[in-house]
Tab-separated table of C-alpha atoms in Angstrom:
chain	number	residue	atom	x	y	z
A	72	MET	CA	71.658	-4.511	-27.464
A	73	THR	CA	73.812	-1.453	-27.494
A	74	ILE	CA	72.794	1.498	-25.047
A	75	ALA	CA	73.730	5.423	-25.438
A	76	PRO	CA	76.400	6.162	-22.590
A	77	TRP	CA	74.404	9.836	-22.254
A	78	LEU	CA	70.727	8.109	-22.391
A	79	TRP	CA	70.815	8.464	-18.293
A	80	ILE	CA	70.743	11.695	-18.620
A	81	PRO	CA	67.732	12.830	-20.742
A	82	ILE	CA	65.765	9.730	-18.945
A	83	THR	CA	66.712	11.566	-15.589
A	84	ILE	CA	65.903	14.391	-16.902
A	85	PHE	CA	62.537	13.524	-17.848
A	86	ALA	CA	62.533	11.750	-13.388
A	87	ALA	CA	62.523	15.578	-11.938
A	88	LEU	CA	60.023	16.811	-14.330
A	89	ALA	CA	57.572	13.972	-13.619
A	90	GLN	CA	58.587	13.804	-9.771
A	91	THR	CA	57.984	18.029	-9.499
A	92	VAL	CA	54.361	17.056	-11.391
A	93	ARG	CA	53.418	14.640	-8.807
A	94	ASN	CA	54.645	16.441	-5.346
A	95	THR	CA	52.273	19.172	-6.270
A	96	ALA	CA	49.235	16.727	-6.640
A	97	GLN	CA	49.905	14.794	-3.660
A	98	ARG	CA	50.798	17.882	-1.513
A	99	ARG	CA	46.880	19.294	-2.429
A	100	LEU	CA	45.659	16.032	-2.256
A	101	THR	CA	47.148	16.074	1.719
A	102	ASP	CA	45.179	18.423	3.043
A	103	ASP	CA	41.749	16.132	2.751
A	104	LEU	CA	43.503	12.340	2.721
A	105	GLY	CA	46.467	13.392	4.863
A	106	THR	CA	50.034	12.312	4.812
A	107	LEU	CA	49.744	8.315	4.547
A	108	GLY	CA	47.107	8.647	2.416
A	109	ALA	CA	48.404	10.606	0.016
A	110	THR	CA	50.942	8.514	-0.032
A	111	LEU	CA	49.029	5.488	-0.947
A	112	VAL	CA	47.785	7.727	-3.702
A	113	ARG	CA	51.562	7.355	-5.604
A	114	PHE	CA	51.284	3.747	-5.336
A	115	LEU	CA	47.937	2.598	-6.015
A	116	TYR	CA	47.213	4.628	-8.871
A	117	GLY	CA	50.209	4.249	-10.140
A	118	MET	CA	50.316	0.511	-10.086
A	119	PRO	CA	48.794	-0.397	-13.718
A	120	LEU	CA	50.639	1.835	-15.565
A	121	ILE	CA	54.318	0.546	-13.983
A	122	ALA	CA	52.661	-3.477	-14.813
A	123	LEU	CA	52.346	-2.555	-18.286
A	124	TRP	CA	55.093	-1.277	-18.470
A	125	LEU	CA	56.916	-4.151	-17.241
A	126	GLY	CA	54.627	-6.197	-20.032
A	127	PHE	CA	55.626	-3.320	-22.570
A	128	VAL	CA	59.793	-4.087	-21.819
A	129	VAL	CA	59.278	-7.642	-21.940
A	130	ALA	CA	56.828	-7.895	-25.330
A	131	LEU	CA	59.551	-5.720	-27.066
A	132	GLY	CA	62.598	-7.258	-25.778
A	133	GLY	CA	61.502	-10.779	-25.988
A	134	GLN	CA	62.787	-12.044	-23.073
A	135	SER	CA	61.458	-13.157	-20.031
A	136	MET	CA	61.629	-12.536	-16.257
A	137	PRO	CA	64.608	-14.070	-14.534
A	138	PRO	CA	63.707	-16.256	-11.218
A	139	LEU	CA	63.592	-13.854	-8.611
A	140	THR	CA	66.278	-15.002	-5.512
A	141	ALA	CA	66.266	-14.285	-1.940
A	142	GLY	CA	68.994	-11.048	-1.990
A	143	PHE	CA	67.120	-9.494	-4.514
A	144	ALA	CA	63.804	-9.935	-2.290
A	145	ILE	CA	65.621	-8.162	0.434
A	146	TRP	CA	66.527	-5.025	-1.827
A	147	VAL	CA	63.479	-5.068	-2.746
A	148	LEU	CA	61.931	-4.477	0.959
A	149	VAL	CA	64.879	-2.485	1.591
A	150	ALA	CA	63.811	-0.134	-1.352
A	151	ALA	CA	60.177	-0.596	-0.862
A	152	LEU	CA	59.878	0.740	2.928
A	153	SER	CA	62.389	3.576	2.970
A	154	GLN	CA	60.765	4.816	-0.028
A	155	MET	CA	57.319	4.889	1.329
A	156	ALA	CA	58.980	6.375	4.477
A	157	GLY	CA	60.845	8.669	2.598
A	158	THR	CA	56.975	10.343	0.671
A	159	ALA	CA	55.108	10.412	3.912
A	160	LEU	CA	57.777	11.979	5.941
A	161	LEU	CA	58.680	14.585	2.491
A	162	LEU	CA	54.464	15.524	2.353
A	163	ARG	CA	54.662	15.829	6.388
A	164	ALA	CA	56.994	18.691	5.390
A	165	MET	CA	55.286	20.083	2.884
A	166	ALA	CA	51.943	20.666	5.639
A	167	GLU	CA	54.238	21.915	8.178
A	168	ARG	CA	55.494	24.982	6.130
A	169	SER	CA	55.831	24.807	2.485
A	170	PHE	CA	55.745	23.103	-0.777
A	171	ALA	CA	59.212	24.277	-1.562
A	172	ILE	CA	61.207	23.987	1.463
A	173	GLY	CA	60.125	20.454	2.261
A	174	LEU	CA	61.380	19.818	-1.476
A	175	VAL	CA	64.653	21.615	-0.926
A	176	TYR	CA	65.682	20.211	2.489
A	177	SER	CA	64.802	16.603	1.147
A	178	LYS	CA	67.071	16.654	-1.430
A	179	SER	CA	70.031	16.596	1.359
A	180	GLU	CA	69.566	13.202	-0.035
A	181	VAL	CA	72.362	13.790	-2.294
A	182	ILE	CA	75.328	12.879	-0.097
A	183	GLN	CA	73.540	10.848	1.534
A	184	VAL	CA	73.515	8.640	-1.288
A	185	ALA	CA	76.840	8.775	-2.695
A	186	LEU	CA	77.585	7.485	1.298
A	187	PHE	CA	75.703	4.783	1.217
A	188	SER	CA	76.491	3.513	-2.343
A	189	VAL	CA	80.511	3.613	-1.212
A	190	ILE	CA	79.492	1.711	1.551
A	191	PHE	CA	76.675	-0.810	0.070
A	192	LEU	CA	77.205	-0.670	-3.258
A	193	GLY	CA	80.816	-0.691	-3.637
A	194	GLU	CA	80.802	2.457	-6.210
A	195	THR	CA	83.574	4.566	-6.677
A	196	LEU	CA	83.517	8.568	-6.179
A	197	SER	CA	85.616	10.450	-9.113
A	198	LEU	CA	86.585	13.663	-8.304
A	199	ALA	CA	84.554	15.118	-10.579
A	200	THR	CA	81.819	12.811	-9.065
A	201	ALA	CA	82.163	14.556	-5.945
A	202	LEU	CA	82.902	18.078	-6.760
A	203	ALA	CA	79.796	18.454	-7.909
A	204	ILE	CA	78.021	16.525	-5.061
A	205	VAL	CA	79.318	19.770	-2.455
A	206	LEU	CA	78.831	22.972	-5.088
A	207	ALA	CA	75.097	21.082	-5.562
A	208	THR	CA	74.260	20.572	-1.849
A	209	PHE	CA	75.846	23.958	-1.339
A	210	GLY	CA	73.874	25.982	-3.796
A	211	VAL	CA	70.789	23.397	-2.408
A	212	VAL	CA	71.189	24.541	0.874
A	213	LEU	CA	71.795	28.859	-0.567
A	214	LEU	CA	67.446	27.833	-1.799
A	215	SER	CA	66.663	27.221	1.697
A	216	PRO	CA	64.063	29.499	2.344
A	217	ARG	CA	64.272	31.170	5.577
A	218	PRO	CA	61.562	32.109	8.158
A	219	LYS	CA	61.551	36.379	7.868
A	220	GLY	CA	64.459	37.804	10.933
A	221	ALA	CA	65.699	33.953	11.216
A	222	VAL	CA	69.350	32.508	11.463
A	223	MET	CA	70.163	29.902	9.569
A	224	ALA	CA	70.369	27.521	12.529
A	225	ARG	CA	67.465	27.401	13.087
A	226	SER	CA	65.934	27.594	10.217
A	227	TRP	CA	67.996	23.838	9.763
A	228	ALA	CA	66.185	22.928	13.452
A	229	ASP	CA	62.756	23.778	12.667
A	230	PRO	CA	60.202	20.668	12.108
A	231	ALA	CA	59.693	21.010	8.066
A	232	ALA	CA	63.791	21.387	7.854
A	233	LEU	CA	63.746	18.392	10.313
A	234	TYR	CA	61.059	16.082	8.198
A	235	GLY	CA	62.668	17.132	4.965
A	236	LEU	CA	66.144	16.248	6.186
A	237	ALA	CA	64.677	13.082	6.725
A	238	SER	CA	63.190	12.335	3.982
A	239	GLY	CA	66.547	13.030	2.500
A	240	SER	CA	67.765	9.451	4.219
A	241	ALA	CA	64.842	7.629	3.601
A	242	PHE	CA	65.016	8.339	-0.492
A	243	ALA	CA	68.672	8.303	0.024
A	244	ILE	CA	68.096	4.828	1.159
A	245	SER	CA	65.391	3.178	-1.828
A	246	VAL	CA	67.898	4.893	-4.544
A	247	VAL	CA	70.505	2.151	-2.900
A	248	GLY	CA	68.110	-0.471	-2.346
A	249	TYR	CA	66.358	-0.173	-6.083
A	250	ARG	CA	70.231	0.085	-7.441
A	251	GLY	CA	70.312	-2.788	-5.371
A	252	ALA	CA	67.784	-4.948	-6.412
A	253	THR	CA	68.440	-3.593	-10.306
A	254	LEU	CA	71.813	-5.313	-10.563
A	255	ALA	CA	70.751	-8.191	-8.237
A	256	LEU	CA	68.044	-8.995	-10.762
A	257	ASP	CA	70.661	-9.631	-13.502
A	258	ALA	CA	67.690	-9.494	-16.268
A	259	GLY	CA	70.285	-9.333	-18.215
A	260	SER	CA	68.469	-5.736	-19.825
A	261	PRO	CA	68.689	-2.294	-17.830
A	262	PHE	CA	64.860	-1.919	-19.197
A	263	LEU	CA	63.990	-5.278	-17.746
A	264	GLY	CA	65.488	-5.239	-15.073
A	265	ALA	CA	64.599	-1.986	-13.926
A	266	ALA	CA	61.011	-2.705	-15.066
A	267	GLY	CA	60.790	-5.465	-12.731
A	268	THR	CA	62.237	-3.882	-9.612
A	269	LEU	CA	60.143	-1.605	-9.424
A	270	PHE	CA	56.892	-3.793	-10.131
A	271	TRP	CA	58.226	-5.764	-7.139
A	272	SER	CA	58.665	-2.572	-4.453
A	273	GLN	CA	55.492	-0.938	-6.267
A	274	LEU	CA	53.377	-3.602	-5.646
A	275	THR	CA	54.820	-4.698	-1.804
A	276	GLN	CA	54.400	-1.165	-0.588
A	277	THR	CA	50.316	-0.912	-2.124
A	278	VAL	CA	49.711	-4.310	-0.402
A	279	VAL	CA	51.095	-2.995	3.105
A	280	LEU	CA	50.414	0.407	2.918
A	281	GLY	CA	47.171	-0.383	2.013
A	282	ALA	CA	45.997	-3.081	4.332
A	283	TRP	CA	47.294	-0.689	6.916
A	284	LEU	CA	44.960	1.805	6.024
A	285	LEU	CA	42.092	-0.970	5.254
A	286	VAL	CA	43.282	-1.838	8.882
A	287	ARG	CA	44.053	0.958	11.280
A	288	THR	CA	41.543	3.627	9.477
A	289	PRO	CA	39.183	2.172	6.479
A	290	SER	CA	38.238	5.954	5.717
A	291	VAL	CA	40.725	6.957	4.305
A	292	VAL	CA	40.761	4.291	1.774
A	293	LEU	CA	37.822	5.619	0.541
A	294	GLY	CA	38.832	9.482	1.049
A	295	VAL	CA	41.516	7.981	-1.883
A	296	LEU	CA	39.056	5.912	-4.118
A	297	ARG	CA	36.545	8.956	-3.631
A	298	GLU	CA	39.451	11.281	-4.685
A	299	TRP	CA	39.786	9.179	-7.661
A	300	ARG	CA	40.787	11.725	-10.167
A	301	LEU	CA	43.851	14.522	-8.846
A	302	SER	CA	44.311	10.756	-7.444
A	303	LEU	CA	44.655	9.229	-10.874
A	304	PHE	CA	46.470	11.897	-12.310
A	305	ALA	CA	49.567	12.129	-8.874
A	306	GLY	CA	49.361	8.338	-9.486
A	307	LEU	CA	50.122	8.164	-13.307
A	308	ALA	CA	52.319	11.084	-12.937
A	309	GLY	CA	54.533	9.247	-9.519
A	310	ALA	CA	54.707	5.969	-11.787
A	311	SER	CA	56.073	7.834	-14.660
A	312	ALA	CA	58.959	9.429	-12.460
A	313	SER	CA	59.859	6.264	-10.797
A	314	ALA	CA	59.854	4.631	-14.003
A	315	ALA	CA	62.451	6.604	-15.542
A	316	ASN	CA	64.288	6.375	-11.821
A	317	VAL	CA	64.692	3.083	-11.861
A	318	THR	CA	65.918	3.127	-15.121
A	319	ALA	CA	68.433	5.747	-14.816
A	320	LEU	CA	70.015	3.934	-11.977
A	321	ALA	CA	69.682	0.663	-13.771
A	322	LEU	CA	71.906	2.763	-16.482
A	323	GLU	CA	74.588	4.841	-14.258
A	324	SER	CA	75.758	5.389	-11.032
A	325	ALA	CA	73.495	5.993	-7.704
A	326	SER	CA	75.533	9.552	-7.218
A	327	ASN	CA	75.871	10.727	-10.583
A	328	VAL	CA	71.656	10.467	-11.390
A	329	ARG	CA	70.847	11.266	-7.726
A	330	THR	CA	73.223	14.923	-8.689
A	331	LEU	CA	71.691	15.776	-11.910
A	332	ILE	CA	68.223	15.297	-10.774
A	333	LEU	CA	68.501	17.658	-8.316
A	334	ILE	CA	67.827	19.915	-11.844
A	335	GLU	CA	64.348	19.066	-10.204
A	336	VAL	CA	65.218	22.636	-7.648
A	337	LEU	CA	65.260	24.756	-10.859
A	338	PHE	CA	62.346	23.474	-12.277
A	339	ILE	CA	60.510	24.295	-8.569
A	340	TYR	CA	61.604	27.953	-9.012
A	341	VAL	CA	61.253	28.884	-12.399
A	342	VAL	CA	57.307	27.786	-11.705
A	343	SER	CA	58.016	30.193	-8.730
A	344	LEU	CA	59.273	32.973	-11.502
A	345	ARG	CA	56.821	32.396	-13.749
A	346	VAL	CA	53.263	30.880	-12.426
A	347	PHE	CA	53.748	32.952	-9.045
A	348	ARG	CA	55.637	36.025	-9.838
A	349	GLU	CA	57.416	35.612	-7.216
A	350	ALA	CA	61.513	37.379	-7.277
A	351	ILE	CA	64.414	35.550	-6.611
A	352	SER	CA	66.788	37.092	-4.028
A	353	ARG	CA	70.919	37.095	-4.561
A	354	ARG	CA	70.906	34.593	-2.377
A	355	GLU	CA	68.475	32.394	-4.095
A	356	LEU	CA	70.616	33.199	-7.417
A	357	ALA	CA	73.591	32.278	-6.589
A	358	GLY	CA	72.080	28.802	-4.893
A	359	ILE	CA	70.909	28.387	-8.593
A	360	VAL	CA	73.858	29.172	-10.102
A	361	LEU	CA	75.847	26.307	-8.179
A	362	VAL	CA	72.711	23.702	-8.306
A	363	VAL	CA	73.682	24.938	-12.269
A	364	LEU	CA	77.570	24.174	-12.455
A	365	GLY	CA	77.207	20.621	-10.315
A	366	VAL	CA	74.946	19.012	-12.822
A	367	GLY	CA	76.820	20.658	-15.275
A	368	ILE	CA	79.956	18.658	-14.186
A	369	ILE	CA	77.657	15.047	-13.468
A	370	VAL	CA	76.663	16.352	-17.757
A	371	ALA	CA	80.136	16.933	-18.516
A	372	THR	CA	81.968	13.850	-17.156
A	373	SER	CA	79.213	11.313	-17.391
A	374	ARG	CA	80.649	8.459	-19.680
């Protein structure tokens, strides 16, 4: 099966769009369901779509799932548990101050992904990739919202920033886990490997978090079922984002994928301008330019 070397680029951009939609819906659900309830929504309501996606890939490719190994199971657990933690921390960051600041600070994951990929996956970083990471990350720093009259150091130390940075660390670990699991599955097809990895990881997340909430706070689970309309929308958007993310990670290095997905930050500011009619400062404009440059370098130098 011949796969275009650039295919991961539109898949990643789609993932960024779907993530923006999912985060918006989850943020609205946090007020009614709490952090863990809104986290469960992502996995529980996305599970049917993930199962359908796996069945479609298997039927279309005419291949069966390869046997599961202990190495694959370990990578899946790492990916699943760290993604759960990252989602909960991100929603907590949004609840502390604003939708935008939680997302922006969580994007610190790109540097951590690069570091973890080198250490745990043996990937190498080209000079162009390293430059793109530095430019895009500095752009994200410039885009970080600051309270009026506050210095930058304080902005980085407030609870919303700390939760956002912690979510970035958790997401970085999950990205490495997903790529490691896909490689360990050795399915022969990146699409089958990604679909199989995502199915088992999301099933783990749904069972673990669902069981925890049923035992500790069953009222939250009832609330998740009661808010099924918005929850279904958030779950489908989350499943779409996850499927695109894991597929891109099966096709390209984790560092490149997570740098390109910073384009999500630009989508947030487009919504801010077009929907809320908010002005952009020179500092924010400079941040946008740097993010675009970093993303552009990744796209231009991708093999």
